[in-house]
Amino acid sequence: FLIGIRILGLGVDKLTVIVGALSVGIGLGLQNIINNFVSGVILVFERPFKVGDYVELADKKGQVLQIGIRSSTLLTDQGAQVIIPNGGLLSGRLVNWTFGKSDIRLNLLLTFNSVRTIGEWKQWLQETIPSFDEIDPGIPLKIFTKDITTDAYILSVQVGIQHVQQIERFRSEFLEIVKIEAIKYDTKVSSA
């Protein structure tokens, strides 16, 4: 090989420079692939999530469909399959909503401007919220007075939800019922 290089007129020093440049280029190109591969191996041993778990990473939420050596696949609520490199799963903030037997809670702030008393609204909320199918009866319902102003009061409501994918449906249905009840009593209501 060296004799062939000599016949072509290239010196060993020039060959060393060319091989060195190629090595650096290949090394930089493979850096990301190796990072994802090593992250995949770590995921296999650490198991921060498994297939079927509902996870949130940065702006992506979804159910884990597949965990591969280089990347993992999520199924979003919109039905899209998102392929996420394993390096991103380990380096970013990952929330596993279904890890073990974790309880899922939803916190709402309701501001009422009403002639109806705080006690009457609390009683109505205590009776109404458990009737929703999405509510987890094993998690106690909490309703507290958060703040009182001259013309309104703010109630903090914490409810347990059976599954993370039911949060938005419950919030939507619940707020619609609160609005209907507020109209009955000529009440202005807002939520946060």
PDB file of C-alpha atoms in Angstrom:
ATOM      1  CA  PHE A   1       0.000   0.000   0.000  1.00  0.00           C
ATOM      2  CA  LEU A   2       2.809   2.367   0.931  1.00  0.00           C
ATOM      3  CA  ILE A   3       4.672   1.504  -2.300  1.00  0.00           C
ATOM      4  CA  GLY A   4       1.512   2.269  -4.287  1.00  0.00           C
ATOM      5  CA  ILE A   5       1.197   5.628  -2.531  1.00  0.00           C
ATOM      6  CA  ARG A   6       4.845   6.390  -3.389  1.00  0.00           C
ATOM      7  CA  ILE A   7       4.274   5.518  -7.071  1.00  0.00           C
ATOM      8  CA  LEU A   8       1.299   7.942  -7.167  1.00  0.00           C
ATOM      9  CA  GLY A   9       3.577  10.659  -5.895  1.00  0.00           C
ATOM     10  CA  LEU A  10       1.930  11.146  -2.528  1.00  0.00           C
ATOM     11  CA  GLY A  11       4.101  11.290   0.541  1.00  0.00           C
ATOM     12  CA  VAL A  12       3.270   9.471   3.755  1.00  0.00           C
ATOM     13  CA  ASP A  13       2.957  12.842   5.484  1.00  0.00           C
ATOM     14  CA  LYS A  14       0.251  13.945   3.009  1.00  0.00           C
ATOM     15  CA  LEU A  15      -1.562  10.628   3.482  1.00  0.00           C
ATOM     16  CA  THR A  16      -1.500  11.145   7.256  1.00  0.00           C
ATOM     17  CA  VAL A  17      -3.136  14.566   6.863  1.00  0.00           C
ATOM     18  CA  ILE A  18      -5.846  13.158   4.555  1.00  0.00           C
ATOM     19  CA  VAL A  19      -6.565  10.203   6.863  1.00  0.00           C
ATOM     20  CA  GLY A  20      -6.630  12.534   9.880  1.00  0.00           C
ATOM     21  CA  ALA A  21      -9.125  14.876   8.195  1.00  0.00           C
ATOM     22  CA  LEU A  22     -11.335  11.949   7.184  1.00  0.00           C
ATOM     23  CA  SER A  23     -11.200  10.567  10.725  1.00  0.00           C
ATOM     24  CA  VAL A  24     -12.293  13.880  12.224  1.00  0.00           C
ATOM     25  CA  GLY A  25     -15.152  14.207   9.712  1.00  0.00           C
ATOM     26  CA  ILE A  26     -16.351  10.660  10.276  1.00  0.00           C
ATOM     27  CA  GLY A  27     -16.025  11.071  14.050  1.00  0.00           C
ATOM     28  CA  LEU A  28     -18.131  14.233  14.058  1.00  0.00           C
ATOM     29  CA  GLY A  29     -20.709  12.603  11.802  1.00  0.00           C
ATOM     30  CA  LEU A  30     -21.002   9.534  14.022  1.00  0.00           C
ATOM     31  CA  GLN A  31     -21.052  11.479  17.295  1.00  0.00           C
ATOM     32  CA  ASN A  32     -24.844  11.957  17.252  1.00  0.00           C
ATOM     33  CA  ILE A  33     -25.502   8.357  16.184  1.00  0.00           C
ATOM     34  CA  ILE A  34     -23.249   7.005  18.940  1.00  0.00           C
ATOM     35  CA  ASN A  35     -24.898   9.330  21.486  1.00  0.00           C
ATOM     36  CA  ASN A  36     -28.348   7.993  20.521  1.00  0.00           C
ATOM     37  CA  PHE A  37     -27.115   4.399  20.572  1.00  0.00           C
ATOM     38  CA  VAL A  38     -25.572   4.723  24.041  1.00  0.00           C
ATOM     39  CA  SER A  39     -28.744   6.496  25.243  1.00  0.00           C
ATOM     40  CA  GLY A  40     -30.797   3.584  23.897  1.00  0.00           C
ATOM     41  CA  VAL A  41     -28.691   1.126  25.874  1.00  0.00           C
ATOM     42  CA  ILE A  42     -29.146   3.259  29.011  1.00  0.00           C
ATOM     43  CA  LEU A  43     -32.925   3.339  28.430  1.00  0.00           C
ATOM     44  CA  VAL A  44     -33.004  -0.452  28.203  1.00  0.00           C
ATOM     45  CA  PHE A  45     -31.283  -0.830  31.580  1.00  0.00           C
ATOM     46  CA  GLU A  46     -32.757   2.121  33.521  1.00  0.00           C
ATOM     47  CA  ARG A  47     -36.334   1.829  32.164  1.00  0.00           C
ATOM     48  CA  PRO A  48     -37.605   5.344  32.997  1.00  0.00           C
ATOM     49  CA  PHE A  49     -40.619   4.464  30.848  1.00  0.00           C
ATOM     50  CA  LYS A  50     -41.990   1.446  29.012  1.00  0.00           C
ATOM     51  CA  VAL A  51     -44.129   0.799  25.952  1.00  0.00           C
ATOM     52  CA  GLY A  52     -47.652   2.000  26.709  1.00  0.00           C
ATOM     53  CA  ASP A  53     -46.655   4.770  29.144  1.00  0.00           C
ATOM     54  CA  TYR A  54     -47.919   8.308  28.552  1.00  0.00           C
ATOM     55  CA  VAL A  55     -44.944  10.700  28.556  1.00  0.00           C
ATOM     56  CA  GLU A  56     -44.275  14.380  27.966  1.00  0.00           C
ATOM     57  CA  LEU A  57     -40.991  15.694  26.576  1.00  0.00           C
ATOM     58  CA  ALA A  58     -40.619  19.419  25.885  1.00  0.00           C
ATOM     59  CA  ASP A  59     -43.570  20.182  23.576  1.00  0.00           C
ATOM     60  CA  LYS A  60     -44.428  16.554  22.739  1.00  0.00           C
ATOM     61  CA  LYS A  61     -46.936  14.417  24.644  1.00  0.00           C
ATOM     62  CA  GLY A  62     -47.955  10.915  23.763  1.00  0.00           C
ATOM     63  CA  GLN A  63     -48.077   7.224  24.410  1.00  0.00           C
ATOM     64  CA  VAL A  64     -44.840   5.278  23.915  1.00  0.00           C
ATOM     65  CA  LEU A  65     -45.290   2.912  20.971  1.00  0.00           C
ATOM     66  CA  GLN A  66     -41.742   1.655  20.549  1.00  0.00           C
ATOM     67  CA  ILE A  67     -38.357   1.914  22.253  1.00  0.00           C
ATOM     68  CA  GLY A  68     -35.527   1.290  19.829  1.00  0.00           C
ATOM     69  CA  ILE A  69     -31.756   1.318  20.094  1.00  0.00           C
ATOM     70  CA  ARG A  70     -31.412   4.673  18.274  1.00  0.00           C
ATOM     71  CA  SER A  71     -34.847   6.287  18.716  1.00  0.00           C
ATOM     72  CA  SER A  72     -38.261   5.855  20.317  1.00  0.00           C
ATOM     73  CA  THR A  73     -41.729   6.467  18.868  1.00  0.00           C
ATOM     74  CA  LEU A  74     -44.606   8.342  20.525  1.00  0.00           C
ATOM     75  CA  LEU A  75     -48.251   8.382  19.444  1.00  0.00           C
ATOM     76  CA  THR A  76     -49.601  11.882  20.128  1.00  0.00           C
ATOM     77  CA  ASP A  77     -53.184  12.743  21.074  1.00  0.00           C
ATOM     78  CA  GLN A  78     -53.645  14.036  17.509  1.00  0.00           C
ATOM     79  CA  GLY A  79     -52.747  10.599  16.130  1.00  0.00           C
ATOM     80  CA  ALA A  80     -49.294  11.498  14.798  1.00  0.00           C
ATOM     81  CA  GLN A  81     -46.339   9.205  15.338  1.00  0.00           C
ATOM     82  CA  VAL A  82     -43.313  11.198  16.499  1.00  0.00           C
ATOM     83  CA  ILE A  83     -39.844   9.678  16.320  1.00  0.00           C
ATOM     84  CA  ILE A  84     -37.591  11.072  19.061  1.00  0.00           C
ATOM     85  CA  PRO A  85     -33.858  10.300  19.218  1.00  0.00           C
ATOM     86  CA  ASN A  86     -32.972   8.541  22.472  1.00  0.00           C
ATOM     87  CA  GLY A  87     -30.317  11.169  23.214  1.00  0.00           C
ATOM     88  CA  GLY A  88     -33.108  13.763  23.436  1.00  0.00           C
ATOM     89  CA  LEU A  89     -35.110  11.552  25.791  1.00  0.00           C
ATOM     90  CA  LEU A  90     -32.243  11.327  28.275  1.00  0.00           C
ATOM     91  CA  SER A  91     -30.945  14.891  27.994  1.00  0.00           C
ATOM     92  CA  GLY A  92     -34.332  16.657  28.180  1.00  0.00           C
ATOM     93  CA  ARG A  93     -36.921  16.944  30.940  1.00  0.00           C
ATOM     94  CA  LEU A  94     -39.140  13.862  30.663  1.00  0.00           C
ATOM     95  CA  VAL A  95     -42.451  13.558  32.519  1.00  0.00           C
ATOM     96  CA  ASN A  96     -43.899  10.060  32.788  1.00  0.00           C
ATOM     97  CA  TRP A  97     -47.583  10.486  33.668  1.00  0.00           C
ATOM     98  CA  THR A  98     -48.204   6.768  34.099  1.00  0.00           C
ATOM     99  CA  PHE A  99     -45.059   5.674  35.952  1.00  0.00           C
ATOM    100  CA  GLY A 100     -46.025   3.070  38.541  1.00  0.00           C
ATOM    101  CA  LYS A 101     -49.272   3.882  40.313  1.00  0.00           C
ATOM    102  CA  SER A 102     -48.987   7.676  40.243  1.00  0.00           C
ATOM    103  CA  ASP A 103     -52.063   9.754  40.966  1.00  0.00           C
ATOM    104  CA  ILE A 104     -53.103  12.282  38.355  1.00  0.00           C
ATOM    105  CA  ARG A 105     -54.470  15.521  39.755  1.00  0.00           C
ATOM    106  CA  LEU A 106     -55.913  18.567  38.041  1.00  0.00           C
ATOM    107  CA  ASN A 107     -55.831  21.982  39.719  1.00  0.00           C
ATOM    108  CA  LEU A 108     -58.287  24.702  38.734  1.00  0.00           C
ATOM    109  CA  LEU A 109     -58.797  28.235  39.993  1.00  0.00           C
ATOM    110  CA  LEU A 110     -62.365  29.509  39.711  1.00  0.00           C
ATOM    111  CA  THR A 111     -63.131  33.187  40.251  1.00  0.00           C
ATOM    112  CA  PHE A 112     -66.757  33.968  41.123  1.00  0.00           C
ATOM    113  CA  ASN A 113     -68.346  37.409  41.127  1.00  0.00           C
ATOM    114  CA  SER A 114     -71.668  36.463  42.670  1.00  0.00           C
ATOM    115  CA  VAL A 115     -74.360  37.154  45.226  1.00  0.00           C
ATOM    116  CA  ARG A 116     -74.295  33.419  45.938  1.00  0.00           C
ATOM    117  CA  THR A 117     -72.137  32.658  48.986  1.00  0.00           C
ATOM    118  CA  ILE A 118     -68.817  30.856  49.005  1.00  0.00           C
ATOM    119  CA  GLY A 119     -70.390  28.021  50.988  1.00  0.00           C
ATOM    120  CA  GLU A 120     -73.138  27.538  48.387  1.00  0.00           C
ATOM    121  CA  TRP A 121     -70.604  27.338  45.547  1.00  0.00           C
ATOM    122  CA  LYS A 122     -68.407  24.925  47.518  1.00  0.00           C
ATOM    123  CA  GLN A 123     -71.419  22.725  48.271  1.00  0.00           C
ATOM    124  CA  TRP A 124     -72.470  22.729  44.599  1.00  0.00           C
ATOM    125  CA  LEU A 125     -68.925  21.806  43.524  1.00  0.00           C
ATOM    126  CA  GLN A 126     -68.761  18.981  46.127  1.00  0.00           C
ATOM    127  CA  GLU A 127     -71.998  17.522  44.737  1.00  0.00           C
ATOM    128  CA  THR A 128     -71.316  18.081  41.012  1.00  0.00           C
ATOM    129  CA  ILE A 129     -67.677  17.052  40.491  1.00  0.00           C
ATOM    130  CA  PRO A 130     -67.972  13.374  41.592  1.00  0.00           C
ATOM    131  CA  SER A 131     -70.659  12.807  38.926  1.00  0.00           C
ATOM    132  CA  PHE A 132     -68.087  12.993  36.096  1.00  0.00           C
ATOM    133  CA  ASP A 133     -66.860   9.687  34.655  1.00  0.00           C
ATOM    134  CA  GLU A 134     -63.260  10.939  34.415  1.00  0.00           C
ATOM    135  CA  ILE A 135     -62.943  11.507  38.182  1.00  0.00           C
ATOM    136  CA  ASP A 136     -60.842   9.057  40.201  1.00  0.00           C
ATOM    137  CA  PRO A 137     -62.889   8.330  43.346  1.00  0.00           C
ATOM    138  CA  GLY A 138     -59.762   7.116  45.167  1.00  0.00           C
ATOM    139  CA  ILE A 139     -58.278  10.632  45.249  1.00  0.00           C
ATOM    140  CA  PRO A 140     -60.003  13.039  47.647  1.00  0.00           C
ATOM    141  CA  LEU A 141     -61.623  16.142  46.170  1.00  0.00           C
ATOM    142  CA  LYS A 142     -60.157  19.360  47.599  1.00  0.00           C
ATOM    143  CA  ILE A 143     -61.899  22.739  47.448  1.00  0.00           C
ATOM    144  CA  PHE A 144     -60.308  25.714  49.210  1.00  0.00           C
ATOM    145  CA  THR A 145     -60.885  29.457  49.316  1.00  0.00           C
ATOM    146  CA  LYS A 146     -57.766  30.847  47.659  1.00  0.00           C
ATOM    147  CA  ASP A 147     -58.517  34.556  47.859  1.00  0.00           C
ATOM    148  CA  ILE A 148     -61.310  37.046  48.516  1.00  0.00           C
ATOM    149  CA  THR A 149     -61.505  40.491  46.932  1.00  0.00           C
ATOM    150  CA  THR A 150     -64.105  43.245  47.305  1.00  0.00           C
ATOM    151  CA  ASP A 151     -66.178  41.980  44.407  1.00  0.00           C
ATOM    152  CA  ALA A 152     -65.168  38.314  43.939  1.00  0.00           C
ATOM    153  CA  TYR A 153     -63.730  35.227  45.536  1.00  0.00           C
ATOM    154  CA  ILE A 154     -61.364  32.637  44.156  1.00  0.00           C
ATOM    155  CA  LEU A 155     -61.750  28.935  44.844  1.00  0.00           C
ATOM    156  CA  SER A 156     -58.964  26.414  44.344  1.00  0.00           C
ATOM    157  CA  VAL A 157     -60.244  23.018  43.177  1.00  0.00           C
ATOM    158  CA  GLN A 158     -58.102  19.866  43.022  1.00  0.00           C
ATOM    159  CA  VAL A 159     -59.559  16.690  41.547  1.00  0.00           C
ATOM    160  CA  GLY A 160     -58.131  13.263  40.771  1.00  0.00           C
ATOM    161  CA  ILE A 161     -58.400  12.121  37.151  1.00  0.00           C
ATOM    162  CA  GLN A 162     -58.382   8.437  36.152  1.00  0.00           C
ATOM    163  CA  HIS A 163     -56.137   8.864  33.098  1.00  0.00           C
ATOM    164  CA  VAL A 164     -54.000  11.739  31.851  1.00  0.00           C
ATOM    165  CA  GLN A 165     -55.730  11.665  28.447  1.00  0.00           C
ATOM    166  CA  GLN A 166     -59.040  12.508  30.137  1.00  0.00           C
ATOM    167  CA  ILE A 167     -57.870  15.816  31.624  1.00  0.00           C
ATOM    168  CA  GLU A 168     -58.902  18.044  28.718  1.00  0.00           C
ATOM    169  CA  ARG A 169     -62.279  16.332  28.281  1.00  0.00           C
ATOM    170  CA  PHE A 170     -63.075  16.725  31.981  1.00  0.00           C
ATOM    171  CA  ARG A 171     -61.922  20.362  32.030  1.00  0.00           C
ATOM    172  CA  SER A 172     -64.087  21.185  29.008  1.00  0.00           C
ATOM    173  CA  GLU A 173     -67.245  19.482  30.304  1.00  0.00           C
ATOM    174  CA  PHE A 174     -66.756  20.797  33.840  1.00  0.00           C
ATOM    175  CA  LEU A 175     -66.255  24.428  32.793  1.00  0.00           C
ATOM    176  CA  GLU A 176     -69.342  24.270  30.553  1.00  0.00           C
ATOM    177  CA  ILE A 177     -71.458  23.074  33.507  1.00  0.00           C
ATOM    178  CA  VAL A 178     -69.973  25.762  35.774  1.00  0.00           C
ATOM    179  CA  LYS A 179     -70.873  28.414  33.188  1.00  0.00           C
ATOM    180  CA  ILE A 180     -74.478  27.123  32.968  1.00  0.00           C
ATOM    181  CA  GLU A 181     -74.769  27.186  36.772  1.00  0.00           C
ATOM    182  CA  ALA A 182     -73.267  30.695  36.902  1.00  0.00           C
ATOM    183  CA  ILE A 183     -75.825  31.979  34.391  1.00  0.00           C
ATOM    184  CA  LYS A 184     -78.658  30.644  36.606  1.00  0.00           C
ATOM    185  CA  TYR A 185     -77.440  32.798  39.492  1.00  0.00           C
ATOM    186  CA  ASP A 186     -76.411  35.851  37.448  1.00  0.00           C
ATOM    187  CA  THR A 187     -72.761  35.169  38.289  1.00  0.00           C
ATOM    188  CA  LYS A 188     -69.618  36.112  36.405  1.00  0.00           C
ATOM    189  CA  VAL A 189     -67.103  33.286  36.520  1.00  0.00           C
ATOM    190  CA  SER A 190     -63.607  32.816  35.120  1.00  0.00           C
ATOM    191  CA  SER A 191     -61.083  30.018  35.371  1.00  0.00           C
ATOM    192  CA  ALA A 192     -57.337  29.513  35.361  1.00  0.00           C
TER     193      ALA A 192
END
